Amino acid sequence: MTRSKNGYQWHEEYDGATVAFMIIGAALVFFMVPGLGFLYSGLARRKSALALIWVVLMSTLVGMLQWYFWGYSLAFSKTAKNHKFIGDLNSFGFRNVYGKVNESDAYPEIAYAGFQMMFMCVTLSIVSGATAERGRLLPHMVFLFLFATVVYCPICYWIWSPGGWAYQWGVLDWAGGFLEIVSAVAGFVYSIFLGRRREKLLINFRPHNVSMVTLGTGILWFGWLLFNSASSLSPNLRSAYAFFNTNISAVTGGMTWCLLDYRTEKKWSTVGLCSGIICGLVAATPSSGCITLYASLIQGIVAGVVCNFATKIKYYLNVDDSMDLLAEHGIAGIVGLIFNALFAADWVIGMDGSTEHRGGWLTHNYKQMYKQIAYIAAVMCYCAVVTAIICFVLDIIPFVKLRVSEEAEANGLDEDQIGEFAYDYVEVRRDYYEWGVDTDNMHGSDNNNQDTDSDVITNTKNDILQNKISHRVVPASDMTVETYLPYSASSNENNDNGEVNEKRISQDDLELTPQPPHEDSISQS
């Protein structure tokens, strides 16, 4: 950089293709964030659909601010040469983060910092799925800022900074298997502190919009291709190889999960297909730039099987891991790291023309296995302990309690935390009786009918019960009316005389297929 009478000028030369590759890669990694929001939103119930999109996007904003503030410096400070555990604050606020760090670099440091920033944003977005339908949003943002500082940044330094202990030890983690593990473990621990959703509010729960789940998965797959391939930091043979490895793992993962679900349900599950694809992509994250193509085919199958059965872990541990973070991200990330020990090849790792490593068992480097296992154990244990400490401290502070009230959970996070709704009829239905009722249209009354709103409400309830309506879903044209259903004969609230007590159930909790009314649908015991 030189200074003339009109100002400073930079004279460093960069490889244009490399800079463009990194910037486009960063943009596509960011594109994964809204995809994750759509995925989570579709998997939840409609009354909390918008809140999950909000929390995913806001977590990205928090991550970007933290990364600029001190995150990048803690993870990649160029003055922390041999700190082993974490960087320093020399690059606080992107201080002196401009051009080349080394003369041989083909890109400016700020391009690399921006690319790595998106990786942390995706990690925080994955964690945010733990708030599903019961987590307060503001306390979660505080949690994410602290989590990024004391969990993500140190572990990122371990493996990707030249001064980190895992980097120096030769652990293989191509595009961030650690970020999949920390997001899963942190989300699982956060779910433990939140507690389970109220069972009585989970009436026949199912994803409310599978089309949105599919859209989100497609966006994630699209972004993941450069998430993995751009980790080479330049367009070369290794980046192209990682691109194809990622695809193969996703393909076999999706097929395997879908077949496993068909084995039990005899249906071709779309949600199962999407889950398998994501497991394959997650497994490819640490391994796509290290293992052979045929190993990726095997990896997808193994990830599909292991992760499918790993979804049972949350039931055994009685943890409401609502988005299956542990199974689909944590276990799949571990599978990918183990495959590095088994199938990493020195000739694949050397495809970028600059990296030297002996590979794994495939190329007779048998000690790579214990390094990978030790790394996995260190990441999981550190993340679990520190995340638990953060959650415990926050949850004892009154104004940052992690969970919403039971009433708020029943109403949905869209109403309680956002004040807006993903679907207009949800808001219309809830405010219907407060707005008043058109008595002419509802009862065919003439202009002389002067019934009050309260009378109409009472009449409407009575009409529903007297007409013995047993439909379990309100038609689209009647979405403004809440459904009042009798308790079943097995309900504890039926009285001794067999009389029916009125039960008010939100439409969000009723997803069963409409059934024809029966004469004795109310009185049967």
Coordinates of C-alpha atoms in Angstrom, one line a residue:
M1 CA 0.0 0.0 0.0
T2 CA 1.3 3.4 -1.0
R3 CA 0.2 6.9 -0.3
S4 CA -0.1 9.6 -3.0
K5 CA -1.2 13.2 -2.7
N6 CA -4.8 12.0 -3.3
G7 CA -4.9 9.1 -0.8
Y8 CA -3.8 5.5 -0.3
Q9 CA -3.6 2.8 -3.0
W10 CA -3.3 -0.9 -2.6
H11 CA -1.0 -2.7 -5.0
E12 CA -1.4 -6.3 -3.8
E13 CA -2.3 -8.8 -6.6
Y14 CA -4.7 -11.6 -6.1
D15 CA -6.0 -14.5 -8.1
G16 CA -9.4 -13.3 -9.4
A17 CA -10.9 -16.8 -9.7
T18 CA -9.9 -17.6 -6.2
V19 CA -11.4 -14.4 -4.7
A20 CA -14.6 -14.9 -6.7
F21 CA -14.8 -18.5 -5.7
M22 CA -14.6 -17.6 -2.0
I23 CA -17.1 -14.8 -2.2
I24 CA -19.6 -16.9 -4.1
G25 CA -19.0 -19.8 -1.7
A26 CA -19.7 -17.5 1.3
A27 CA -23.0 -16.3 -0.4
L28 CA -24.2 -19.8 -1.0
V29 CA -23.4 -20.9 2.6
F30 CA -25.5 -17.9 3.7
F31 CA -28.3 -19.1 1.4
M32 CA -28.4 -22.2 3.5
V33 CA -29.8 -20.2 6.4
P34 CA -33.2 -19.4 5.0
G35 CA -33.3 -23.0 3.8
L36 CA -32.9 -24.1 7.3
G37 CA -35.6 -21.7 8.4
F38 CA -38.0 -23.3 5.9
L39 CA -37.1 -26.8 7.0
Y40 CA -37.6 -26.1 10.7
S41 CA -40.8 -24.1 10.0
G42 CA -42.3 -26.9 8.0
L43 CA -41.5 -29.5 10.7
A44 CA -43.2 -27.5 13.4
R45 CA -46.9 -26.8 13.9
R46 CA -48.4 -23.8 12.1
K47 CA -48.8 -21.8 15.3
S48 CA -45.0 -21.6 15.8
A49 CA -44.0 -21.7 12.1
L50 CA -43.0 -18.0 11.8
A51 CA -41.1 -18.0 15.1
L52 CA -38.7 -20.6 13.8
I53 CA -38.0 -18.7 10.6
W54 CA -37.4 -15.6 12.8
V55 CA -35.1 -17.3 15.2
V56 CA -33.0 -18.9 12.4
L57 CA -32.5 -15.5 10.7
M58 CA -31.9 -13.6 13.9
S59 CA -29.3 -16.2 15.0
T60 CA -27.4 -15.3 11.8
L61 CA -27.5 -11.6 12.6
V62 CA -26.2 -12.4 16.1
G63 CA -23.4 -14.6 14.6
M64 CA -22.3 -11.9 12.1
L65 CA -22.1 -9.3 14.9
Q66 CA -20.2 -11.6 17.2
W67 CA -17.8 -12.6 14.4
Y68 CA -17.1 -8.9 13.5
F69 CA -16.8 -8.0 17.2
W70 CA -14.3 -10.6 18.3
G71 CA -15.2 -14.0 16.9
Y72 CA -12.9 -14.0 14.0
S73 CA -10.0 -12.8 16.2
L74 CA -10.6 -15.6 18.7
A75 CA -10.8 -18.2 16.0
F76 CA -8.2 -17.1 13.5
S77 CA -6.0 -14.3 14.9
K78 CA -2.8 -14.3 12.9
T79 CA -0.7 -13.2 16.0
A80 CA -1.8 -16.3 18.0
K81 CA 0.9 -18.5 16.6
N82 CA 0.9 -21.4 19.0
H83 CA -1.8 -20.8 21.6
K84 CA -3.2 -24.4 21.2
F85 CA -6.6 -23.6 22.6
I86 CA -7.9 -20.1 21.4
G87 CA -6.7 -17.0 19.6
D88 CA -6.3 -13.5 20.9
L89 CA -8.0 -10.2 20.4
N90 CA -5.5 -8.7 18.1
S91 CA -8.0 -8.6 15.2
F92 CA -10.8 -7.2 17.4
G93 CA -13.4 -5.5 15.3
F94 CA -11.6 -6.7 12.1
R95 CA -8.6 -4.6 13.1
N96 CA -6.0 -4.9 10.3
V97 CA -8.1 -7.6 8.5
Y98 CA -7.5 -6.4 4.9
G99 CA -5.1 -8.0 2.4
K100 CA -2.7 -10.9 2.4
V101 CA -1.5 -12.5 5.6
N102 CA 1.3 -14.3 3.7
E103 CA 2.9 -13.2 0.4
S104 CA 2.0 -16.5 -1.2
D105 CA -1.7 -16.1 -0.5
A106 CA -4.0 -15.8 -3.5
Y107 CA -6.8 -14.0 -1.7
P108 CA -7.2 -11.1 0.9
E109 CA -7.7 -12.0 4.5
I110 CA -11.1 -10.2 4.6
A111 CA -12.5 -12.6 2.0
Y112 CA -11.4 -15.6 4.1
A113 CA -12.9 -14.0 7.2
G114 CA -16.2 -13.5 5.4
F115 CA -16.3 -17.1 4.2
Q116 CA -15.6 -18.5 7.7
M117 CA -18.2 -16.1 9.2
M118 CA -20.9 -17.9 7.2
F119 CA -19.9 -21.3 8.7
M120 CA -20.5 -20.0 12.2
C121 CA -23.8 -18.5 11.2
V122 CA -25.0 -21.9 9.9
T123 CA -23.9 -23.5 13.1
L124 CA -25.9 -21.0 15.2
S125 CA -28.9 -21.4 12.9
I126 CA -28.9 -25.2 13.5
V127 CA -28.8 -24.7 17.3
S128 CA -31.8 -22.4 17.1
G129 CA -34.0 -25.3 16.1
A130 CA -33.9 -26.4 19.8
T131 CA -36.3 -23.5 20.7
A132 CA -39.1 -25.2 18.7
E133 CA -42.6 -24.3 20.1
R134 CA -41.4 -23.5 23.7
G135 CA -38.2 -21.4 23.8
R136 CA -38.2 -17.7 24.4
L137 CA -36.4 -15.9 21.6
L138 CA -34.5 -13.1 23.3
P139 CA -32.8 -15.3 25.9
H140 CA -31.8 -17.6 23.0
M141 CA -30.0 -14.8 21.3
V142 CA -28.1 -14.1 24.4
F143 CA -27.2 -17.8 24.7
L144 CA -26.0 -17.9 21.0
F145 CA -23.7 -14.9 21.5
L146 CA -22.1 -16.6 24.5
F147 CA -22.0 -20.0 22.8
A148 CA -20.3 -18.6 19.8
T149 CA -17.7 -16.9 22.0
V150 CA -16.8 -19.7 24.4
V151 CA -17.7 -22.8 22.4
Y152 CA -17.5 -22.3 18.7
C153 CA -14.5 -20.0 18.5
P154 CA -12.2 -22.1 20.6
I155 CA -13.1 -25.4 18.8
C156 CA -12.7 -23.7 15.5
Y157 CA -9.2 -22.5 16.5
W158 CA -8.3 -26.1 17.5
I159 CA -8.8 -27.5 14.0
W160 CA -8.5 -24.7 11.5
S161 CA -6.0 -22.3 12.9
P162 CA -2.3 -23.3 12.5
G163 CA -1.8 -22.8 16.2
G164 CA -4.6 -25.2 17.3
W165 CA -3.7 -28.5 18.9
A166 CA -5.9 -30.6 16.5
Y167 CA -4.5 -28.9 13.5
Q168 CA -0.9 -29.6 14.6
W169 CA -1.8 -33.2 15.5
G170 CA -3.0 -33.9 12.0
V171 CA -6.8 -34.5 12.7
L172 CA -8.8 -34.6 9.4
D173 CA -11.9 -32.4 9.4
W174 CA -12.4 -31.0 5.9
A175 CA -15.4 -28.6 6.0
G176 CA -16.3 -28.7 9.7
G177 CA -17.5 -31.9 11.2
F178 CA -17.0 -30.2 14.5
L179 CA -19.6 -27.6 13.7
E180 CA -22.2 -30.3 13.1
I181 CA -21.3 -32.0 16.4
V182 CA -21.3 -28.8 18.5
S183 CA -24.6 -27.6 17.0
A184 CA -26.2 -31.0 17.8
V185 CA -24.8 -31.3 21.3
A186 CA -25.6 -27.7 22.1
G187 CA -29.1 -28.1 20.8
F188 CA -29.6 -31.3 22.7
V189 CA -28.3 -29.8 26.0
Y190 CA -30.5 -26.7 25.4
S191 CA -33.5 -29.0 24.9
I192 CA -32.8 -30.7 28.2
F193 CA -32.9 -27.3 30.0
L194 CA -36.0 -26.3 28.1
G195 CA -37.8 -29.5 29.1
R196 CA -40.3 -31.4 27.0
R197 CA -43.3 -29.8 25.3
R198 CA -46.5 -30.3 27.1
E199 CA -47.9 -33.7 26.2
K200 CA -51.5 -32.6 26.4
L201 CA -50.8 -30.0 23.7
L202 CA -49.2 -32.5 21.4
I203 CA -52.5 -34.0 20.0
N204 CA -51.6 -36.1 17.0
F205 CA -48.5 -34.0 16.3
R206 CA -47.1 -34.0 12.8
P207 CA -45.1 -31.5 10.5
H208 CA -47.6 -28.9 9.3
N209 CA -46.1 -28.3 5.9
V210 CA -44.0 -31.1 4.2
S211 CA -43.7 -29.0 1.0
M212 CA -41.8 -26.4 3.0
V213 CA -39.6 -29.2 4.5
T214 CA -38.8 -30.3 1.0
L215 CA -38.1 -26.7 -0.2
G216 CA -35.8 -26.2 2.7
T217 CA -33.9 -29.4 2.1
G218 CA -33.4 -28.5 -1.6
I219 CA -32.0 -25.1 -0.6
L220 CA -29.7 -26.7 1.9
W221 CA -28.4 -29.2 -0.6
F222 CA -27.7 -26.4 -3.1
G223 CA -25.8 -24.4 -0.6
W224 CA -24.0 -27.4 0.8
L225 CA -22.3 -28.1 -2.5
L226 CA -20.2 -25.0 -2.2
F227 CA -20.1 -25.3 1.6
N228 CA -17.9 -28.3 1.1
S229 CA -16.2 -27.7 -2.2
A230 CA -15.3 -24.1 -1.5
S231 CA -13.5 -25.2 1.6
S232 CA -10.5 -25.8 -0.7
L233 CA -10.3 -22.0 -0.8
S234 CA -9.6 -22.2 -4.6
P235 CA -11.2 -23.8 -7.7
N236 CA -9.1 -26.9 -8.1
L237 CA -9.3 -30.6 -8.5
R238 CA -9.9 -31.2 -4.8
S239 CA -12.9 -28.8 -4.7
A240 CA -14.5 -30.6 -7.7
Y241 CA -13.8 -33.9 -6.0
A242 CA -15.4 -32.7 -2.8
F243 CA -18.5 -31.5 -4.8
F244 CA -19.0 -35.0 -6.2
N245 CA -18.4 -36.7 -2.9
T246 CA -21.0 -34.5 -1.3
N247 CA -23.6 -35.5 -3.9
I248 CA -23.0 -39.2 -3.7
S249 CA -23.3 -39.2 0.1
A250 CA -26.5 -37.3 0.0
V251 CA -28.0 -39.6 -2.7
T252 CA -27.3 -42.8 -0.8
G253 CA -28.3 -41.3 2.5
G254 CA -31.7 -40.2 1.2
M255 CA -32.4 -43.5 -0.4
T256 CA -31.4 -45.5 2.7
W257 CA -33.5 -43.6 5.1
C258 CA -36.5 -43.7 2.8
L259 CA -36.2 -47.5 2.5
L260 CA -35.9 -47.9 6.3
D261 CA -39.1 -45.9 6.8
Y262 CA -40.9 -47.9 4.1
R263 CA -39.9 -51.1 5.9
T264 CA -42.0 -50.0 8.9
E265 CA -44.7 -47.7 7.5
K266 CA -45.1 -49.2 4.0
K267 CA -45.2 -45.6 2.7
W268 CA -42.6 -43.5 0.9
S269 CA -42.1 -40.7 3.4
T270 CA -41.1 -37.3 2.0
V271 CA -39.9 -36.2 5.5
G272 CA -37.8 -39.4 5.7
L273 CA -36.3 -38.7 2.3
C274 CA -35.3 -35.2 3.3
S275 CA -33.9 -36.5 6.6
G276 CA -31.7 -39.0 4.8
I277 CA -30.4 -36.4 2.4
I278 CA -29.4 -34.1 5.2
C279 CA -27.7 -37.0 7.1
G280 CA -25.7 -37.7 3.9
L281 CA -24.7 -34.1 3.5
V282 CA -23.7 -33.7 7.1
A283 CA -21.5 -36.9 7.0
A284 CA -19.9 -35.5 3.8
T285 CA -19.0 -32.2 5.6
P286 CA -15.8 -33.5 7.3
S287 CA -14.9 -36.1 4.7
S288 CA -15.8 -34.9 1.2
G289 CA -12.3 -33.5 0.6
C290 CA -10.5 -36.5 2.1
I291 CA -12.1 -39.8 1.1
T292 CA -12.6 -41.6 -2.2
L293 CA -15.8 -41.6 -4.2
Y294 CA -16.8 -45.2 -3.5
A295 CA -16.3 -44.5 0.2
S296 CA -18.8 -41.7 0.0
L297 CA -21.3 -44.1 -1.4
I298 CA -20.8 -46.4 1.6
Q299 CA -20.8 -43.4 3.9
G300 CA -24.2 -42.3 2.8
I301 CA -25.7 -45.8 3.5
V302 CA -24.1 -46.0 6.9
A303 CA -25.2 -42.5 7.8
G304 CA -28.7 -43.2 6.7
V305 CA -28.9 -46.4 8.8
V306 CA -27.1 -45.2 11.9
C307 CA -28.9 -41.8 12.0
N308 CA -32.3 -43.4 11.4
F309 CA -31.9 -45.6 14.5
A310 CA -30.2 -42.8 16.4
T311 CA -33.5 -40.9 16.4
K312 CA -34.5 -43.3 19.2
I313 CA -31.9 -41.8 21.6
K314 CA -34.0 -38.9 22.5
Y315 CA -36.8 -41.3 23.7
Y316 CA -34.5 -43.4 25.8
L317 CA -33.1 -40.2 27.4
N318 CA -36.5 -38.6 27.6
V319 CA -35.3 -35.4 25.9
D320 CA -37.6 -33.5 23.5
D321 CA -35.0 -33.0 20.7
S322 CA -37.8 -31.7 18.4
M323 CA -35.7 -31.3 15.3
D324 CA -33.6 -34.4 15.8
L325 CA -30.4 -32.4 15.9
L326 CA -28.5 -35.1 17.7
A327 CA -29.3 -37.8 15.3
E328 CA -29.2 -35.9 12.0
H329 CA -26.3 -33.6 12.7
G330 CA -24.3 -34.9 15.7
I331 CA -24.3 -38.6 14.8
A332 CA -23.9 -38.0 11.1
G333 CA -20.9 -35.7 11.8
I334 CA -19.3 -38.4 13.8
V335 CA -19.8 -40.9 11.0
G336 CA -18.0 -38.5 8.6
L337 CA -15.1 -38.0 10.9
I338 CA -14.7 -41.8 11.5
F339 CA -14.8 -42.4 7.7
N340 CA -11.8 -40.0 7.4
A341 CA -9.9 -42.4 9.6
L342 CA -11.0 -45.4 7.5
F343 CA -11.1 -44.1 3.9
A344 CA -9.1 -40.9 3.7
A345 CA -6.4 -41.2 1.0
D346 CA -3.2 -39.2 0.7
W347 CA -3.7 -38.7 -3.0
V348 CA -7.2 -37.2 -2.5
I349 CA -6.0 -34.8 0.2
G350 CA -3.1 -33.8 -2.1
M351 CA -5.4 -32.9 -5.0
D352 CA -5.2 -29.1 -4.0
G353 CA -1.5 -29.2 -4.8
S354 CA -0.5 -27.9 -1.4
T355 CA -1.7 -30.2 1.4
E356 CA 0.3 -33.1 2.6
H357 CA -1.2 -35.8 4.8
R358 CA -0.8 -39.6 5.1
G359 CA -4.5 -40.2 5.0
G360 CA -6.2 -43.0 6.9
W361 CA -6.4 -46.7 7.0
L362 CA -6.9 -46.9 3.2
T363 CA -3.3 -45.6 2.8
H364 CA -2.0 -47.5 5.8
N365 CA -2.0 -44.6 8.3
Y366 CA -3.6 -46.6 11.1
K367 CA -3.0 -44.2 13.9
Q368 CA -5.4 -41.8 12.4
M369 CA -8.3 -43.6 14.0
Y370 CA -7.4 -42.7 17.6
K371 CA -6.7 -39.1 16.6
Q372 CA -10.2 -38.8 15.1
I373 CA -11.8 -40.5 18.1
A374 CA -10.0 -38.3 20.6
Y375 CA -11.0 -35.2 18.6
I376 CA -14.6 -36.3 18.6
A377 CA -14.6 -36.9 22.3
A378 CA -12.9 -33.6 23.1
V379 CA -15.4 -31.6 20.9
M380 CA -18.5 -33.3 22.4
C381 CA -17.4 -33.1 26.0
Y382 CA -16.2 -29.5 25.9
C383 CA -19.3 -28.4 24.1
A384 CA -21.7 -30.3 26.4
V385 CA -20.1 -29.0 29.6
V386 CA -19.8 -25.3 28.6
T387 CA -23.3 -25.3 27.0
A388 CA -24.8 -26.7 30.2
I389 CA -23.0 -24.0 32.2
I390 CA -24.3 -21.2 30.0
C391 CA -27.9 -22.6 30.1
F392 CA -27.8 -23.0 33.9
V393 CA -26.6 -19.5 34.5
L394 CA -29.1 -17.9 32.1
D395 CA -32.1 -19.9 33.4
I396 CA -31.6 -18.6 36.9
I397 CA -31.6 -15.0 35.8
P398 CA -35.3 -13.9 35.9
F399 CA -35.4 -11.8 32.7
V400 CA -33.6 -14.4 30.5
K401 CA -35.6 -17.5 31.5
L402 CA -35.3 -19.9 28.6
R403 CA -38.8 -21.2 28.3
V404 CA -42.2 -19.6 27.7
S405 CA -45.2 -20.2 29.9
E406 CA -47.6 -23.0 29.3
E407 CA -50.3 -20.6 28.1
A408 CA -47.8 -19.1 25.6
E409 CA -46.9 -22.6 24.4
A410 CA -50.6 -23.4 23.9
N411 CA -51.1 -20.2 22.0
G412 CA -48.0 -20.7 19.9
L413 CA -44.8 -18.8 19.7
D414 CA -46.0 -16.8 16.7
E415 CA -48.6 -15.2 18.9
D416 CA -46.6 -15.0 22.1
Q417 CA -43.2 -14.0 20.8
I418 CA -43.7 -12.6 17.4
G419 CA -47.2 -11.1 17.2
E420 CA -47.4 -12.1 13.6
F421 CA -48.5 -15.3 11.9
A422 CA -47.3 -17.4 9.1
Y423 CA -50.9 -18.1 8.1
D424 CA -53.6 -15.4 8.2
Y425 CA -56.5 -17.7 9.2
V426 CA -54.7 -18.6 12.5
E427 CA -54.9 -15.0 13.6
V428 CA -58.5 -14.6 12.1
R429 CA -59.7 -17.7 14.0
R430 CA -58.3 -16.6 17.3
D431 CA -59.8 -13.1 17.1
Y432 CA -63.1 -14.1 15.6
Y433 CA -65.3 -13.9 18.7
E434 CA -63.5 -10.7 19.9
W435 CA -64.4 -9.0 16.6
G436 CA -68.0 -10.0 16.8
V437 CA -70.1 -12.3 14.6
D438 CA -72.2 -11.5 11.6
T439 CA -75.6 -12.8 12.9
D440 CA -77.4 -12.4 9.6
N441 CA -75.0 -14.8 7.9
M442 CA -74.6 -17.3 10.7
H443 CA -78.3 -17.7 11.7
G444 CA -80.2 -16.4 8.8
S445 CA -81.8 -13.8 11.0
D446 CA -83.8 -10.9 9.7
N447 CA -83.0 -7.2 10.3
N448 CA -85.1 -7.3 13.5
N449 CA -82.8 -9.8 15.2
Q450 CA -80.8 -7.9 17.8
D451 CA -78.9 -10.7 19.5
T452 CA -75.7 -9.6 21.2
D453 CA -72.3 -11.0 20.4
S454 CA -72.3 -13.0 23.6
D455 CA -75.7 -14.5 22.7
V456 CA -74.4 -15.5 19.3
I457 CA -71.3 -17.1 20.8
T458 CA -73.4 -19.1 23.2
N459 CA -75.7 -20.2 20.5
T460 CA -72.8 -21.1 18.3
K461 CA -71.4 -23.4 21.0
N462 CA -74.7 -24.9 21.7
D463 CA -75.4 -25.5 18.0
I464 CA -72.1 -27.4 17.7
L465 CA -72.9 -29.7 20.6
Q466 CA -76.6 -30.2 19.7
N467 CA -75.8 -31.1 16.1
K468 CA -73.3 -33.7 17.4
I469 CA -70.5 -32.5 15.1
S470 CA -67.6 -35.0 15.2
H471 CA -65.5 -33.5 12.4
R472 CA -62.0 -33.2 13.6
V473 CA -60.8 -30.6 11.1
V474 CA -62.4 -27.3 10.3
P475 CA -62.9 -26.8 6.5
A476 CA -60.9 -24.1 4.9
S477 CA -64.0 -22.0 4.5
D478 CA -64.7 -22.2 8.2
M479 CA -61.2 -21.6 9.5
T480 CA -62.5 -18.6 11.5
V481 CA -64.4 -20.9 13.9
E482 CA -62.7 -22.8 16.6
T483 CA -63.8 -26.4 17.1
Y484 CA -65.4 -27.5 20.3
L485 CA -65.2 -31.3 20.8
P486 CA -66.4 -33.6 23.5
Y487 CA -63.9 -35.5 25.6
S488 CA -63.6 -39.1 24.7
A489 CA -65.1 -41.8 27.0
S490 CA -61.6 -42.5 28.3
S491 CA -61.0 -38.9 29.4
N492 CA -60.6 -38.3 33.1
E493 CA -62.9 -35.3 32.9
N494 CA -66.1 -37.2 31.9
N495 CA -68.4 -37.0 34.9
D496 CA -69.9 -40.0 36.6
N497 CA -73.3 -39.5 34.9
G498 CA -71.8 -40.0 31.4
E499 CA -72.5 -36.4 30.5
V500 CA -70.2 -34.7 28.1
N501 CA -67.9 -31.9 29.3
E502 CA -67.0 -29.3 26.7
K503 CA -63.4 -29.2 25.6
R504 CA -61.9 -26.4 23.7
I505 CA -59.1 -27.5 21.3
S506 CA -57.1 -25.2 19.1
Q507 CA -57.2 -26.1 15.4
D508 CA -53.4 -26.1 15.5
D509 CA -53.5 -29.3 17.6
L510 CA -56.0 -31.1 15.4
E511 CA -54.6 -32.7 12.2
L512 CA -56.8 -35.8 11.8
T513 CA -58.8 -36.5 8.7
P514 CA -62.4 -35.4 8.9
Q515 CA -64.8 -38.2 9.8
P516 CA -68.6 -38.3 9.0
P517 CA -70.8 -37.4 12.0
H518 CA -72.5 -40.2 13.9
E519 CA -75.7 -40.1 15.8
D520 CA -74.1 -41.2 19.0
S521 CA -70.7 -39.4 18.6
I522 CA -71.2 -37.4 21.7
S523 CA -73.2 -39.7 24.0
Q524 CA -71.3 -43.0 23.4
S525 CA -69.3 -44.3 26.3

